[in-house]
Amino acid sequence: MAVPKKKTSHSRQGKRRSHWNLGNPTVNKCTNCGAACRSHRVCSKCGHYGTREIVVTD
């Protein structure tokens, strides 16, 4: 089994983990009202998911 010879420094560890960050969420337009909403989620403004009304809003 491979065992590291030396301790990994904080600098080298940080360089390796520099690409672990999360990307920005993709924002799409709602097909019903045109408001900005995330994909594959119910629109918070009108309550539609695609063409179906899931949540009744006034």
GROMACS .gro file of C-alpha atoms in nm:
model
   58
    1MET     CA    1   0.000   0.000   0.000
    2ALA     CA    2   0.133   0.346  -0.088
    3VAL     CA    3   0.235   0.556   0.211
    4PRO     CA    4   0.348   0.920   0.180
    5LYS     CA    5   0.712   0.978   0.278
    6LYS     CA    6   0.663   1.337   0.396
    7LYS     CA    7   0.383   1.541   0.551
    8THR     CA    8   0.183   1.746   0.300
    9SER     CA    9   0.227   2.116   0.375
   10HIS     CA   10  -0.068   2.353   0.416
   11SER     CA   11   0.037   2.532   0.099
   12ARG     CA   12   0.048   2.218  -0.114
   13GLN     CA   13  -0.276   2.093   0.039
   14GLY     CA   14  -0.445   2.425  -0.043
   15LYS     CA   15  -0.317   2.416  -0.401
   16ARG     CA   16  -0.464   2.069  -0.446
   17ARG     CA   17  -0.800   2.171  -0.298
   18SER     CA   18  -0.824   2.499  -0.493
   19HIS     CA   19  -1.064   2.344  -0.744
   20TRP     CA   20  -1.306   2.204  -0.487
   21ASN     CA   21  -1.529   2.512  -0.504
   22LEU     CA   22  -1.893   2.501  -0.604
   23GLY     CA   23  -2.014   2.664  -0.922
   24ASN     CA   24  -2.292   2.921  -0.942
   25PRO     CA   25  -2.642   2.773  -0.974
   26THR     CA   26  -2.796   2.787  -1.320
   27VAL     CA   27  -3.088   3.028  -1.340
   28ASN     CA   28  -3.356   2.982  -1.607
   29LYS     CA   29  -3.679   3.162  -1.688
   30CYS     CA   30  -4.013   3.023  -1.579
   31THR     CA   31  -4.214   2.905  -1.879
   32ASN     CA   32  -4.536   3.040  -1.727
   33CYS     CA   33  -4.453   3.383  -1.579
   34GLY     CA   34  -4.099   3.449  -1.703
   35ALA     CA   35  -3.953   3.498  -1.355
   36ALA     CA   36  -3.601   3.378  -1.279
   37CYS     CA   37  -3.603   3.033  -1.119
   38ARG     CA   38  -3.372   2.734  -1.093
   39SER     CA   39  -3.419   2.439  -1.325
   40HIS     CA   40  -3.612   2.131  -1.207
   41ARG     CA   41  -3.780   2.327  -0.928
   42VAL     CA   42  -4.124   2.480  -0.874
   43CYS     CA   43  -4.137   2.853  -0.954
   44SER     CA   44  -4.163   3.053  -0.633
   45LYS     CA   45  -4.362   3.334  -0.801
   46CYS     CA   46  -4.642   3.145  -0.977
   47GLY     CA   47  -4.614   2.789  -0.837
   48HIS     CA   48  -4.579   2.617  -1.176
   49TYR     CA   49  -4.344   2.334  -1.268
   50GLY     CA   50  -4.326   2.336  -1.646
   51THR     CA   51  -4.688   2.362  -1.762
   52ARG     CA   52  -4.847   2.215  -1.447
   53GLU     CA   53  -4.959   2.421  -1.149
   54ILE     CA   54  -4.817   2.251  -0.840
   55VAL     CA   55  -4.864   2.516  -0.570
   56VAL     CA   56  -5.178   2.732  -0.572
   57THR     CA   57  -5.078   3.099  -0.527
   58ASP     CA   58  -5.293   3.409  -0.527
   0.00000   0.00000   0.00000
